[in-house]
Each structure stands twice: as structure tokens, then as C-alpha cells.
Tab-separated table of C-alpha atoms and ligand atoms in Angstrom:
chain	number	residue	atom	x	y	z
A	1	MET	CA	34.991	47.947	50.289
A	2	ARG	CA	34.720	48.869	53.955
A	3	LEU	CA	37.665	47.559	55.934
A	4	ILE	CA	38.843	47.768	59.528
A	5	PHE	CA	42.515	47.236	60.388
A	6	LEU	CA	42.849	45.778	63.882
A	7	GLY	CA	45.959	44.754	65.771
A	8	PRO	CA	48.407	46.060	68.341
A	9	PRO	CA	50.430	49.240	67.862
A	10	GLY	CA	53.498	48.393	65.809
A	11	ALA	CA	51.864	45.570	63.875
A	12	GLY	CA	52.335	47.679	60.753
A	13	LYS	CA	48.721	48.664	60.102
A	14	GLY	CA	49.669	52.091	58.799
A	15	THR	CA	52.313	50.718	56.436
A	16	ILE	CA	49.960	48.099	54.983
A	17	ALA	CA	47.093	50.592	54.767
A	18	ASP	CA	49.340	52.862	52.722
A	19	ILE	CA	49.836	50.108	50.135
A	20	ALA	CA	46.212	48.926	50.274
A	21	LYS	CA	44.658	52.352	49.769
A	22	ASP	CA	46.310	52.662	46.346
A	23	ALA	CA	45.646	49.046	45.378
A	24	PHE	CA	41.944	49.302	46.284
A	25	SER	CA	41.437	53.018	45.495
A	26	ILE	CA	39.853	53.801	48.842
A	27	PRO	CA	40.919	56.360	51.458
A	28	HIS	CA	43.079	55.394	54.422
A	29	ILE	CA	41.464	56.888	57.495
A	30	SER	CA	43.817	56.752	60.473
A	31	THR	CA	42.497	58.252	63.692
A	32	GLY	CA	46.074	58.567	64.968
A	33	ASP	CA	46.993	60.580	61.847
A	34	LEU	CA	43.879	62.747	62.225
A	35	PHE	CA	44.733	63.518	65.858
A	36	ARG	CA	48.360	64.274	64.941
A	37	MET	CA	47.147	66.643	62.218
A	38	HIS	CA	45.076	68.527	64.801
A	39	ILE	CA	48.079	68.667	67.140
A	40	ARG	CA	50.327	70.077	64.390
A	41	SER	CA	47.729	72.668	63.420
A	42	GLU	CA	47.194	73.539	67.099
A	43	THR	CA	43.406	73.303	66.830
A	44	SER	CA	41.366	73.203	70.039
A	45	LEU	CA	40.951	69.442	69.559
A	46	GLY	CA	44.717	69.160	69.050
A	47	LYS	CA	45.443	71.002	72.283
A	48	ARG	CA	42.998	68.782	74.112
A	49	VAL	CA	44.518	65.477	72.967
A	50	LYS	CA	48.258	66.267	72.780
A	51	GLN	CA	49.176	64.961	76.242
A	52	ILE	CA	46.886	61.947	75.892
A	53	LEU	CA	48.670	60.833	72.719
A	54	ALA	CA	52.141	61.464	74.130
A	55	ALA	CA	51.339	59.195	77.087
A	56	GLY	CA	49.870	56.493	74.854
A	57	ASP	CA	46.434	56.686	76.493
A	58	LEU	CA	43.143	56.665	74.586
A	59	VAL	CA	41.271	59.810	73.649
A	60	PRO	CA	37.742	59.724	75.154
A	61	ASP	CA	35.230	57.814	72.995
A	62	SER	CA	32.893	60.783	72.509
A	63	VAL	CA	35.672	62.949	71.049
A	64	THR	CA	37.012	60.194	68.798
A	65	ILE	CA	33.586	59.115	67.556
A	66	GLU	CA	32.633	62.685	66.635
A	67	MET	CA	35.825	63.103	64.601
A	68	VAL	CA	35.356	59.763	62.776
A	69	LYS	CA	31.695	60.475	62.000
A	70	GLU	CA	32.690	63.711	60.299
A	71	ARG	CA	35.454	62.026	58.324
A	72	LEU	CA	33.219	59.160	57.136
A	73	ALA	CA	30.647	61.686	55.909
A	74	GLU	CA	33.140	63.137	53.402
A	75	ASP	CA	32.624	62.287	49.730
A	76	ASP	CA	35.696	60.132	49.217
A	77	ALA	CA	34.551	57.668	51.890
A	78	SER	CA	31.245	56.889	50.208
A	79	ALA	CA	32.634	54.024	48.096
A	80	GLY	CA	34.626	52.479	50.933
A	81	PHE	CA	37.524	53.073	53.296
A	82	ILE	CA	40.237	51.567	55.440
A	83	LEU	CA	39.709	52.428	59.079
A	84	ASP	CA	43.053	52.205	60.869
A	85	GLY	CA	43.056	52.750	64.624
A	86	PHE	CA	39.283	52.857	64.896
A	87	PRO	CA	37.392	51.315	66.568
A	88	ARG	CA	39.639	50.832	69.577
A	89	THR	CA	37.005	50.174	72.243
A	90	ILE	CA	33.745	48.201	72.338
A	91	PRO	CA	31.603	51.382	72.591
A	92	GLN	CA	33.367	52.746	69.481
A	93	ALA	CA	32.629	49.483	67.616
A	94	GLU	CA	28.989	49.550	68.692
A	95	THR	CA	28.641	53.130	67.464
A	96	LEU	CA	30.282	52.248	64.148
A	97	GLU	CA	27.684	49.499	63.633
A	98	LYS	CA	25.013	52.169	63.699
A	99	ILE	CA	26.803	54.403	61.184
A	100	THR	CA	27.889	51.932	58.517
A	101	HIS	CA	28.308	48.317	57.438
A	102	ILE	CA	31.754	46.679	57.598
A	103	ASP	CA	32.799	44.064	55.025
A	104	CYS	CA	35.925	42.770	56.692
A	105	ALA	CA	37.979	43.304	59.865
A	106	LEU	CA	41.629	42.314	59.438
A	107	ASN	CA	43.452	41.327	62.591
A	108	PHE	CA	47.198	41.883	62.162
A	109	GLU	CA	49.085	39.624	64.556
A	110	ALA	CA	52.663	40.294	65.671
A	111	PRO	CA	54.835	38.967	68.529
A	112	ARG	CA	55.606	41.391	71.355
A	113	GLU	CA	59.387	41.592	70.732
A	114	MET	CA	58.815	42.476	67.112
A	115	ILE	CA	56.361	45.210	68.088
A	116	ILE	CA	58.820	46.831	70.463
A	117	LYS	CA	61.612	46.688	67.862
A	118	ARG	CA	59.378	48.151	65.193
A	119	LEU	CA	58.111	50.999	67.361
A	120	SER	CA	61.382	51.988	68.960
A	121	GLY	CA	63.163	52.109	65.571
A	122	ARG	CA	60.318	53.905	63.806
A	123	ARG	CA	60.899	57.393	62.458
A	124	VAL	CA	58.297	59.517	60.678
A	125	ALA	CA	58.477	62.493	58.345
A	126	LYS	CA	57.565	65.576	60.341
A	127	GLN	CA	54.830	66.899	58.033
A	128	SER	CA	53.620	64.004	55.893
A	129	GLY	CA	53.906	61.272	58.513
A	130	ARG	CA	55.562	58.923	56.000
A	131	ILE	CA	56.927	55.942	57.920
A	132	TYR	CA	60.561	54.744	58.044
A	133	HIS	CA	62.524	52.372	60.267
A	134	LEU	CA	66.174	52.811	61.261
A	135	GLU	CA	66.912	49.179	60.419
A	136	TYR	CA	64.115	47.713	58.280
A	137	ASN	CA	63.304	50.652	56.024
A	138	PRO	CA	65.981	53.326	56.412
A	139	PRO	CA	65.798	56.583	54.447
A	140	LYS	CA	68.396	57.061	51.702
A	141	VAL	CA	69.876	60.044	53.559
A	142	PRO	CA	69.879	59.561	57.360
A	143	GLY	CA	67.283	61.725	59.106
A	144	LYS	CA	65.599	62.940	55.906
A	145	CYS	CA	62.455	61.874	54.052
A	146	ASP	CA	63.226	60.294	50.634
A	147	LEU	CA	60.345	62.119	48.978
A	148	THR	CA	60.428	65.594	50.469
A	149	GLY	CA	63.733	65.871	52.347
A	150	GLU	CA	61.820	66.998	55.433
A	151	PRO	CA	63.294	65.921	58.793
A	152	LEU	CA	62.420	62.541	60.285
A	153	ILE	CA	61.366	62.569	63.915
A	154	GLN	CA	60.526	60.025	66.582
A	155	ARG	CA	56.874	60.096	67.635
A	156	PRO	CA	56.546	61.202	71.284
A	157	ASP	CA	54.631	57.974	71.973
A	158	ASP	CA	57.396	55.786	70.546
A	159	THR	CA	59.453	56.114	73.736
A	160	GLU	CA	59.809	52.948	75.771
A	161	GLU	CA	57.538	54.140	78.584
A	162	ALA	CA	54.715	55.100	76.212
A	163	ILE	CA	55.124	51.891	74.192
A	164	VAL	CA	54.638	49.741	77.297
A	165	ASN	CA	51.517	51.738	78.182
A	166	ARG	CA	50.122	51.490	74.637
A	167	LEU	CA	50.514	47.703	74.664
A	168	GLU	CA	48.691	47.500	77.984
A	169	VAL	CA	45.894	49.772	76.789
A	170	TYR	CA	45.645	47.622	73.653
A	171	GLN	CA	45.276	44.407	75.676
A	172	GLN	CA	42.635	45.851	77.954
A	173	GLN	CA	40.534	47.986	75.643
A	174	THR	CA	41.123	46.941	72.033
A	175	ALA	CA	41.890	43.194	72.029
A	176	PRO	CA	38.227	42.404	72.968
A	177	LEU	CA	37.268	43.708	69.507
A	178	ILE	CA	38.826	40.590	67.960
A	179	ASP	CA	36.049	38.432	69.431
A	180	PHE	CA	33.461	41.119	68.727
A	181	TYR	CA	34.188	40.923	64.972
A	182	ARG	CA	34.867	37.184	64.967
A	183	SER	CA	31.393	36.547	66.340
A	184	LYS	CA	29.970	38.619	63.477
A	185	GLY	CA	31.809	36.403	60.975
A	186	VAL	CA	33.842	39.218	59.386
A	187	LEU	CA	37.232	38.711	61.069
A	188	LYS	CA	40.353	37.513	59.218
A	189	ASP	CA	43.639	36.889	61.035
A	190	ILE	CA	46.757	38.038	59.188
A	191	SER	CA	50.302	37.219	60.230
A	192	ALA	CA	52.079	40.580	60.326
A	193	THR	CA	55.601	39.156	59.988
A	194	GLY	CA	57.661	39.548	56.834
A	195	THR	CA	57.976	42.416	54.389
A	196	PRO	CA	55.157	44.920	53.831
A	197	GLU	CA	54.620	43.415	50.349
A	198	GLU	CA	54.248	39.901	51.790
A	199	ILE	CA	51.825	41.092	54.443
A	200	PHE	CA	49.822	43.014	51.856
A	201	GLN	CA	49.578	39.884	49.649
A	202	ARG	CA	48.138	37.950	52.601
A	203	THR	CA	45.736	40.791	53.225
A	204	ARG	CA	44.541	40.851	49.646
A	205	GLU	CA	44.028	37.073	49.600
A	206	ALA	CA	42.126	37.170	52.891
A	207	ILE	CA	39.778	39.842	51.564
A	208	GLU	CA	39.193	38.056	48.258
B	1	ADP	P1	49.482	53.089	67.079
B	1	ADP	O1	48.497	52.161	66.446
B	1	ADP	O2	50.840	52.995	66.462
B	1	ADP	O3	49.509	53.029	68.567
B	1	ADP	P2	47.953	55.409	66.165
B	1	ADP	O4	48.648	56.360	65.287
B	1	ADP	O5	46.883	54.544	65.583
B	1	ADP	O6	49.103	54.572	66.831
B	1	ADP	O7	47.294	56.196	67.406
B	1	ADP	C1	48.072	57.062	68.199
B	1	ADP	C2	47.270	57.515	69.405
B	1	ADP	O8	46.090	58.233	68.991
B	1	ADP	C3	46.761	56.443	70.339
B	1	ADP	O9	47.759	55.989	71.237
B	1	ADP	C4	45.633	57.207	71.050
B	1	ADP	O10	46.133	58.116	71.989
B	1	ADP	C5	45.029	58.017	69.918
B	1	ADP	N1	43.947	57.279	69.214
B	1	ADP	C6	43.991	56.832	67.942
B	1	ADP	N2	42.853	56.186	67.623
B	1	ADP	C7	42.063	56.233	68.725
B	1	ADP	C8	40.773	55.734	69.038
B	1	ADP	N3	40.052	55.055	68.131
B	1	ADP	N4	40.278	55.974	70.279
B	1	ADP	C9	40.982	56.649	71.171
B	1	ADP	N5	42.219	57.133	70.970
B	1	ADP	C10	42.767	56.929	69.748
């Protein structure tokens, strides 16, 4: 199964992908996570994209496409994958068409106020990236990951200024992908309100 998760930042794509990857036994490939891994490891790619991510801007297509091509060529992606955060521009989508076939693009829809609440209250485990929310999904011990005890941090692009920019970038560059995939007959709209389990159920039904 080859899936694309579309939708604005804060719609909960990463949270749903985390559930779906286990349910469908396919890897969750998040370009945001891949970039953050490079930043943590201080690779040359990481150094190049650090400021871009912090500001909530998009990494240039050529850089992103190269990274995704390499990831999709790995063994575990041969039977399928969830692409989360890619494609984010029309040129990225056109390139993806040439690399592989997509079964379904899921468009997670969320109202703007909910997005801002979700992003500003989001906290992530420093190493693993596991996602929490101060209000909706708090850790058992404040500031610590339930699984590893590692500290929870706020992503540099979850500040109000970066959130506003990310939403604008989404509208301008990524929202056109909804029509791109709709016209190919593979788009399914999913309401991204409710609990992660409810949203995942809708996702599963839409795919089936
Ligand atoms: P969110 O969906 O919550 O905004 P992600 O973790 O998917 O966050 O992405 C974080 C950042 O990584 C983006 O704001 C952007 O800077 C960069 N990024 C991720 N995917 C892409 C992409 N496909 N093209 C360009 N930049 C990307």
C-alpha cells in the first residue's frame, strides 16, 4: 500500500501515521523527521536546512527530492509506505509520479483554530520525536517522555511566528496538491477532528 498523507501542519498527520504504520505494517516516512534527524546529527544536509525549518519555510525541491528518492529505495519501502510531508509542492508531486505509483492520497482537514492550538501545545521527545500535547495528550510526568524519560521540547517551528508562516506556505505551495490528486481520482478527504483512534478509523475505512 502506497499512501500519501496530505493536510496542513497540525492536522495530526504524524500521529495518525504512527498508528497506521503498525496497523498496515509499512514504514512511516516523514520528511520533517528525516530533516530533523540530519539536524540532530549535524550532517552537512542538517546544517544546510536548520534555519529553513526553524522559520517554517520549505527546503528547496532538489534537496528534498534527493533525500526522498534515497529513502524510497531502501528495502523496507518496497512493499509500501506512508509518505508524510511529501510531496509539498507540485514539482515534488510530479517527480514522485515518475518514481512510483500512489494508491491513495489522504487529505486530513482541520479548522485553523484547532491547528494553532495543536501546534502551540505540542511537545516532542528530544531524541525519538514521540509526540505529546500539553492538554490533549500530556505525558504522565510533566516534561518527560512516557517511554524513555527523555526531556520533551518544543519544536523551534512551533512558535507562533513560525506557525503563521507555515500555514501561509501550506496555502500557497501545498494546498494545490489536493486538486492535483483529486483529478487523478486517488484523493480521500478525512475529517481530522476527534481522537487519534477516531481519525485512524476514518482513515482505514477510506482506504478500504
Ligand atoms: P509540519 O507538517 O508539522 O509542518 P513537518 O515535520 O512535516 O512539519 O516538516 C517540518 C519542516 O520540514 C517544514 O516546515 C519544512 O521546512 C521541512 N519540510 C518537510 N517536508 C518538506 C518537503 N516535502 N519539502 C520541503 N520542505 C519540507
